[in-house]
XYZ file of C-alpha atoms in Angstrom:
514
model
C 19.571 -21.941 -0.649
C 20.292 -19.994 -4.115
C 21.942 -21.726 -6.415
C 24.191 -19.515 -7.478
C 26.393 -22.739 -11.063
C 23.096 -20.920 -13.310
C 21.494 -18.311 -11.297
C 18.556 -20.963 -11.200
C 17.215 -21.272 -7.458
C 15.670 -24.377 -6.500
C 13.908 -26.121 -3.463
C 15.282 -29.384 -3.427
C 18.498 -31.043 -5.214
C 17.162 -32.615 -8.482
C 20.696 -35.011 -7.496
C 18.741 -36.764 -4.250
C 14.908 -36.868 -6.270
C 14.965 -40.120 -6.187
C 15.088 -40.758 -3.063
C 12.970 -38.523 -1.850
C 10.220 -40.122 -0.804
C 12.067 -43.327 0.682
C 13.565 -41.100 3.571
C 11.656 -40.764 6.970
C 12.426 -39.200 9.717
C 13.979 -36.037 12.215
C 16.120 -32.928 11.792
C 15.452 -32.061 14.662
C 18.392 -32.753 17.140
C 18.420 -32.252 21.124
C 15.365 -31.425 23.301
C 13.130 -30.098 20.896
C 10.590 -32.580 18.626
C 8.421 -31.998 15.996
C 4.718 -33.479 16.271
C 4.664 -36.684 14.008
C 0.258 -34.705 13.759
C 1.683 -31.867 12.373
C 3.781 -33.893 9.431
C 0.561 -35.691 8.305
C -1.089 -32.543 7.790
C 2.375 -30.617 5.876
C 2.613 -33.288 3.718
C -1.374 -33.625 3.398
C -1.060 -30.199 1.831
C 2.145 -30.411 -0.113
C 0.497 -33.462 -2.464
C -2.273 -32.336 -3.189
C -0.111 -29.114 -4.334
C 1.621 -32.026 -6.475
C -0.924 -32.671 -8.441
C -1.770 -29.414 -9.047
C 1.369 -28.794 -10.945
C 1.511 -27.515 -13.975
C -1.975 -25.602 -13.743
C -1.905 -21.797 -14.687
C -2.314 -19.188 -11.828
C -4.797 -16.850 -11.572
C -3.851 -13.874 -8.368
C -5.625 -15.403 -6.345
C -4.363 -18.907 -6.686
C -1.436 -17.345 -7.068
C -1.245 -16.152 -3.957
C -3.422 -19.017 -2.070
C -1.005 -21.800 -3.690
C 2.609 -19.690 -2.517
C 1.325 -19.804 1.282
C 0.174 -23.870 1.136
C 4.110 -24.492 -0.780
C 5.513 -21.099 1.554
C 3.220 -22.976 4.586
C 4.801 -26.246 4.428
C 8.686 -25.550 3.677
C 7.839 -23.862 7.264
C 6.420 -26.602 8.672
C 7.456 -30.598 9.064
C 6.864 -32.973 6.127
C 6.753 -36.852 5.328
C 4.080 -39.069 5.940
C 4.029 -40.778 9.965
C 7.897 -41.210 10.265
C 7.836 -45.103 10.026
C 11.553 -45.254 10.710
C 13.739 -43.278 12.347
C 17.159 -41.516 10.845
C 19.801 -42.902 12.732
C 21.908 -40.573 14.134
C 24.786 -42.851 14.729
C 27.365 -40.795 16.998
C 27.227 -37.506 15.108
C 28.088 -34.574 16.773
C 25.470 -32.257 18.160
C 26.225 -28.125 19.674
C 23.674 -26.759 21.441
C 22.417 -23.502 19.097
C 21.227 -20.119 19.423
C 19.369 -19.453 16.106
C 18.601 -15.662 16.492
C 17.314 -13.825 13.583
C 16.561 -9.925 13.772
C 13.445 -8.595 11.083
C 13.756 -5.006 12.019
C 15.826 -3.543 9.031
C 14.124 -5.414 5.878
C 14.445 -2.285 3.323
C 12.213 -0.868 1.431
C 13.194 -2.067 -1.982
C 13.738 -6.364 -0.314
C 9.344 -6.102 0.412
C 9.209 -4.644 -2.730
C 11.009 -6.534 -4.715
C 9.595 -9.802 -3.693
C 6.467 -10.818 -2.578
C 5.348 -7.449 -1.350
C 1.422 -8.470 -0.459
C 3.201 -10.194 2.541
C 4.093 -6.703 3.915
C 0.994 -5.624 3.641
C 0.206 -7.334 7.335
C 3.250 -6.430 10.534
C 5.870 -9.326 11.422
C 3.643 -10.684 13.794
C 7.189 -14.270 14.087
C 9.670 -16.318 12.680
C 11.169 -19.721 12.325
C 14.336 -21.405 11.952
C 14.422 -24.043 9.295
C 16.914 -27.097 8.751
C 17.804 -28.434 6.278
C 18.000 -32.528 7.489
C 20.518 -34.548 7.526
C 20.817 -34.873 3.233
C 18.906 -36.030 0.643
C 16.587 -34.408 3.299
C 15.942 -30.984 2.106
C 14.643 -27.080 2.957
C 11.304 -27.673 1.429
C 9.346 -29.041 -2.190
C 8.606 -32.530 -2.607
C 10.634 -34.028 0.496
C 9.792 -31.391 2.659
C 11.120 -33.320 6.041
C 11.973 -30.302 7.623
C 9.954 -28.369 10.184
C 9.795 -25.042 11.312
C 10.180 -24.500 14.785
C 9.089 -21.703 15.960
C 10.907 -18.611 17.304
C 10.016 -16.441 20.188
C 10.472 -12.194 20.419
C 13.044 -10.850 22.921
C 11.033 -9.267 24.711
C 9.890 -6.401 22.665
C 12.066 -6.062 20.390
C 12.563 -7.689 16.857
C 14.917 -9.701 16.917
C 13.235 -14.107 17.782
C 15.560 -16.757 18.909
C 15.612 -19.452 20.455
C 18.239 -22.675 21.899
C 17.992 -26.064 21.257
C 20.832 -29.292 20.137
C 21.574 -29.160 15.907
C 24.533 -31.366 14.011
C 27.559 -29.589 13.757
C 27.629 -28.652 9.737
C 23.927 -28.386 10.312
C 22.396 -26.236 6.792
C 19.814 -23.462 8.066
C 17.690 -20.559 7.682
C 15.019 -18.202 8.321
C 10.674 -17.667 7.643
C 8.222 -15.221 8.604
C 4.809 -15.000 9.708
C 3.244 -12.140 9.732
C -0.409 -11.028 10.947
C -2.299 -13.053 7.950
C -0.398 -16.660 8.489
C 1.634 -16.431 5.940
C 4.884 -17.824 5.923
C 8.460 -16.348 3.588
C 11.157 -17.832 3.744
C 14.469 -16.706 2.734
C 14.545 -19.069 -0.795
C 15.726 -17.843 -3.328
C 12.731 -18.242 -7.319
C 11.795 -21.612 -7.601
C 11.814 -23.982 -10.684
C 9.257 -26.429 -9.595
C 7.435 -23.780 -8.139
C 7.597 -21.030 -10.469
C 4.290 -19.450 -9.803
C 4.412 -18.508 -6.792
C 6.099 -15.723 -4.692
C 9.988 -15.483 -5.335
C 11.216 -14.550 -1.594
C 15.017 -14.355 -2.061
C 18.621 -14.928 0.091
C 18.647 -11.336 -1.264
C 22.714 -11.403 -0.116
C 23.465 -15.226 -0.988
C 27.630 -13.968 -1.573
C 28.443 -13.959 1.574
C 26.604 -16.976 2.863
C 28.830 -20.674 3.053
C 29.247 -21.944 -0.158
C 28.261 -25.390 -0.016
C 28.368 -28.604 -2.767
C 26.041 -30.473 -3.575
C 24.268 -32.235 -6.751
C 27.192 -31.306 -8.698
C 26.502 -27.324 -8.104
C 26.714 -25.122 -5.465
C 24.873 -23.104 -2.368
C 24.453 -20.701 -0.464
C 23.448 -21.469 2.319
C 23.891 -20.773 6.387
C 25.999 -22.866 7.807
C 26.589 -24.110 11.655
C 30.523 -25.128 11.449
C 31.650 -28.757 10.844
C 33.562 -28.925 13.250
C 33.687 -27.756 17.283
C 37.211 -26.825 16.645
C 35.411 -23.747 14.488
C 33.224 -23.322 17.587
C 33.313 -20.704 19.525
C 29.312 -19.925 22.167
C 29.012 -17.348 24.077
C 28.758 -16.836 28.213
C 25.693 -19.983 27.914
C 27.620 -22.271 26.914
C 25.595 -21.354 23.500
C 26.700 -21.251 19.513
C 25.551 -17.905 17.876
C 23.948 -19.059 14.551
C 22.004 -15.256 14.213
C 21.434 -11.841 11.401
C 18.851 -10.935 9.888
C 16.693 -11.648 7.572
C 17.747 -12.319 3.608
C 21.328 -11.377 4.220
C 24.033 -12.536 6.114
C 25.200 -14.516 9.081
C 25.950 -12.909 11.931
C 24.314 -9.527 10.889
C 22.242 -7.388 13.303
C 20.133 -4.501 12.503
C 22.246 -1.457 12.680
C 21.163 1.391 15.485
C 20.157 4.506 13.461
C 18.785 7.528 14.601
C 15.022 7.417 15.405
C 12.954 10.153 13.903
C 10.262 10.606 17.006
C 6.937 12.553 16.968
C 3.955 12.717 19.392
C 0.566 13.981 16.996
C -2.748 16.673 19.295
C -5.703 13.911 19.996
C -6.414 11.846 23.002
C -5.232 7.889 22.764
C -2.121 6.263 21.448
C 0.204 9.145 20.188
C 3.887 7.605 19.353
C 4.897 8.076 15.931
C 8.424 7.054 14.618
C 10.366 6.239 12.037
C 14.216 5.853 11.361
C 15.705 8.463 10.066
C 16.816 7.421 6.547
C 13.304 6.496 5.799
C 11.711 9.497 6.501
C 11.179 10.905 3.429
C 10.158 7.858 1.291
C 8.266 5.341 4.064
C 5.113 6.142 6.398
C 5.325 5.899 9.835
C 4.119 3.558 12.426
C 2.121 4.261 15.139
C 3.358 2.908 18.649
C 1.111 2.555 22.006
C 1.739 4.794 24.697
C 0.667 9.034 25.179
C 3.043 11.897 25.758
C 3.113 15.116 25.235
C 6.670 15.670 24.926
C 9.355 12.513 23.425
C 12.718 12.699 23.398
C 15.507 10.213 21.888
C 18.905 9.389 22.436
C 20.589 6.101 21.454
C 18.921 3.208 22.934
C 16.203 4.876 24.698
C 13.081 7.116 24.342
C 11.424 9.345 27.232
C 8.132 10.597 27.046
C 5.757 13.776 28.995
C 2.186 13.886 29.363
C 2.224 17.195 30.540
C -1.552 16.431 31.806
C -1.027 13.663 33.812
C 2.837 14.448 34.437
C 3.641 11.127 34.315
C 7.256 10.534 32.518
C 8.205 7.370 30.964
C 10.737 5.592 28.862
C 11.779 2.634 26.649
C 14.774 0.980 23.840
C 14.116 2.740 20.926
C 14.264 -0.893 19.681
C 10.698 -2.070 21.602
C 8.509 0.578 20.601
C 5.985 -1.106 19.470
C 1.751 -0.817 17.547
C 0.347 -3.392 19.982
C 1.089 -3.260 23.470
C 2.204 -0.382 26.495
C 3.787 -2.065 28.532
C 7.244 -1.423 27.264
C 7.102 1.519 28.523
C 8.505 1.153 32.409
C 7.500 4.692 34.388
C 9.614 6.749 36.446
C 9.195 9.247 39.646
C 8.531 12.728 38.068
C 9.213 14.493 41.380
C 12.188 16.469 42.625
C 13.728 18.162 46.088
C 12.203 19.988 47.878
C 9.186 22.454 45.339
C 10.405 21.936 42.703
C 7.543 19.929 41.445
C 7.465 17.935 38.194
C 9.814 18.018 35.051
C 8.339 20.208 32.067
C 10.620 20.093 29.937
C 13.622 17.552 28.982
C 16.024 16.115 26.220
C 17.507 12.832 25.804
C 21.396 12.257 25.635
C 24.464 10.661 24.781
C 24.088 9.138 28.810
C 21.805 11.361 31.067
C 18.654 13.384 30.384
C 18.499 16.599 31.535
C 15.136 18.216 32.831
C 13.403 22.040 33.808
C 11.487 22.003 36.314
C 8.170 24.704 36.761
C 11.042 26.999 38.814
C 12.894 26.506 35.849
C 16.047 24.725 38.128
C 18.273 21.955 35.664
C 17.791 18.461 37.194
C 19.862 15.664 35.667
C 19.837 11.591 35.234
C 20.969 8.728 33.123
C 19.416 8.316 29.975
C 18.979 4.484 30.739
C 15.934 5.053 33.775
C 18.259 4.099 36.229
C 18.544 6.014 39.926
C 16.799 9.731 40.254
C 16.905 12.835 39.009
C 20.048 15.603 40.924
C 20.670 19.014 40.460
C 22.652 20.346 37.293
C 25.118 22.665 37.983
C 25.484 26.029 40.204
C 22.520 26.229 42.676
C 21.423 29.472 40.358
C 21.423 27.280 36.996
C 17.511 28.058 35.195
C 16.831 27.243 32.482
C 13.466 26.694 30.919
C 14.288 24.394 27.881
C 18.154 22.164 27.476
C 19.729 20.313 24.724
C 22.274 17.987 25.096
C 25.076 17.210 22.230
C 28.593 15.147 22.794
C 29.576 17.328 24.429
C 28.206 20.503 25.204
C 24.648 20.859 26.983
C 22.615 24.014 25.440
C 20.226 25.862 27.320
C 17.290 29.295 26.686
C 16.479 30.965 29.733
C 13.131 32.827 30.810
C 14.502 36.056 29.488
C 14.858 34.129 25.865
C 18.820 34.119 26.740
C 21.041 30.991 25.303
C 23.680 29.098 27.454
C 25.808 26.738 27.039
C 28.620 24.102 29.024
C 30.828 22.176 29.168
C 29.287 17.766 30.225
C 29.376 16.337 32.324
C 27.949 18.438 34.205
C 28.027 18.927 37.702
C 27.634 21.504 41.282
C 30.417 23.566 40.386
C 29.034 24.071 36.414
C 29.407 27.668 34.870
C 27.387 28.389 31.566
C 28.097 30.170 28.679
C 26.887 33.277 27.803
C 25.634 33.113 23.634
C 23.888 35.144 21.997
C 19.047 36.593 23.335
C 16.423 36.562 21.349
C 16.402 32.229 21.574
C 12.705 30.749 21.488
C 14.539 27.490 21.686
C 18.080 25.080 20.392
C 18.515 21.397 19.440
C 21.662 20.005 19.008
C 23.647 17.080 16.987
C 26.484 15.628 16.357
C 28.134 17.956 14.817
C 26.238 21.353 15.466
C 23.380 23.378 17.154
C 20.667 24.836 15.334
C 18.187 27.682 17.061
C 14.796 29.255 16.542
C 14.061 33.027 17.050
C 11.503 34.631 18.419
C 10.533 35.376 15.358
C 9.127 32.410 14.131
C 10.605 32.233 11.062
C 15.190 31.949 12.384
C 16.999 29.536 12.170
C 20.726 29.728 13.098
C 23.343 26.938 12.868
C 26.662 26.809 14.951
C 29.080 24.327 16.260
C 28.073 21.971 18.753
C 31.159 22.575 20.768
C 31.059 26.622 21.009
C 33.013 27.368 18.346
C 32.619 29.429 15.403
C 29.936 32.134 14.335
C 26.304 32.276 14.592
C 25.670 31.558 10.813
C 21.727 32.400 9.297
C 20.419 29.213 7.541
C 16.617 30.569 7.600
C 15.230 34.411 7.658
C 11.661 36.108 7.352
C 13.379 36.958 4.331
C 13.722 33.705 2.552
C 11.887 31.250 4.355
C 9.669 29.213 2.059
C 6.165 30.619 2.467
C 4.698 27.180 3.372
C 7.055 26.690 6.582
C 5.375 30.203 6.714
C 6.773 29.983 10.297
C 8.445 27.647 13.028
C 7.704 25.718 16.175
C 10.023 23.688 16.245
C 13.174 21.805 15.126
C 15.377 18.227 16.101
C 18.496 17.617 15.103
C 18.545 13.889 13.185
C 21.787 12.808 11.777
C 21.086 13.669 7.982
C 19.192 16.349 7.657
C 16.997 19.142 10.121
C 13.374 18.919 10.197
C 10.981 21.569 10.887
C 8.098 21.827 12.041
C 6.474 24.293 11.203
C 2.830 26.460 13.620
C 1.050 24.574 11.057
C 1.903 21.329 12.143
C 3.591 20.256 8.744
C 7.837 18.570 8.930
C 10.055 19.304 6.844
C 13.446 18.310 5.831
C 16.323 19.933 5.090
C 20.209 18.026 4.749
C 22.494 19.167 6.789
C 24.965 21.443 7.492
C 21.246 23.075 5.975
C 22.410 25.590 3.904
C 19.535 27.636 2.919
C 15.582 27.507 1.440
C 16.418 26.187 -1.165
C 17.877 22.981 0.623
C 13.954 22.629 2.359
C 11.402 20.143 0.613
C 8.306 18.866 3.001
C 7.846 15.350 4.578
C 4.298 14.689 2.546
C 4.329 11.270 4.560
C 4.516 12.755 8.223
C 2.158 12.127 10.796
C -0.708 15.335 10.596
C -1.236 17.283 13.669
C 2.530 16.695 15.559
C 3.180 18.679 18.505
C 6.564 17.312 19.769
C 9.899 15.794 17.298
C 12.994 15.074 17.695
C 15.911 13.053 16.483
C 17.365 10.574 18.024
C 21.359 10.572 19.550
C 24.145 9.422 16.693
C 24.963 6.590 17.875
C 28.977 6.665 17.359
C 31.453 2.869 18.254
């Protein structure tokens, strides 16, 4: 928690020191008991640390002591419970604690214990402040860390339990090395230890205690302030180190596959693609396409087609991929190319027929457009579906598609078409020219790159993808470049230095709208 009066962060309230070690009890109420044996171990480790105060810390010791203290913050403190804290008739509320760890910023990571984040985040805990004078940690250590459980394959960890009205709480992260980091600020008591912070302390509840003001997360103090969800629970949720009630934003994800056997799917949030390392996910596909919430993948060797929620892409298991039928009526065979849109996935088969199905994965393929519709590649925008036929001619049709939908002939000599939220981009068959037009078909074609001005580093274009902020250009040398939208020429084209090597398919998710 955050002491705002002097800008100093303490792990306990100084005014409580005299009585801290005299009070023992349980600060978790309801059906989640605290293990007394676990309490003994935590107190023993903490007492050993207390004896070491004042000793200068080497880098190694800094890491070791940091782990001990962070662990003691996230575990049950105190000695064996000699007498129970009498709760009397204190009112409780069934509460769902949930923290989303999926949007930690690079700035937060770099500023606070960056070594911690060299390991993957593998879990989270909720830590209660407990009944005064107990605190989150420090020298009284009476509050335990209650494990949160990952929701599916998402970045959200949660649990449900009964707590007192007015309970103060925070969340701890656990990494693959077993280290824990709580949302505490720099502690004057543990000055040589890591300095994680509650990064948006100004938007949390102000709690008056010990003659100063703390900013902690807090369950409402009155029943009249409680709004229950459909399950009869109060939602105490947020993102780690940020405001109560916030969730990680739905952002456009870049998704790619690379050459080679084994897992070959990589992804990153678009706004991080130019400055951070892409994450490798489980799954092997030839082609991938991302919508707002879901990503679809196709293995063109086995013809296996699958989809997953973007939030469920993970580096540890491919069980998140849900395989669906890739067969169509008659003799059309399997889908060979497709694009995920806002509502539908549009695909084409070996006979160039056009098919569609819900992007959610429900139902099966149905014909899109009139019976004569033939394309070899499609892309879905907000208002139009665009496609290229075997003669390299470009067409578009208004969404949603139905059996009587017709096509507007746009331009010839097209190798690939991709649309974003506002613009349509095409790559011509010379592999050097990119043109742009409005997604709805309005306006005229504007040349972005051509054989006379294409950057030498790009040389030739394999394919493009259109995101929320940039046009993404994959060269035939398998190097990725970006051009900030609306992409006004070669001077705005820059290489993505940390992109995966050997990319063979790239797509940007659709731009989310309310």
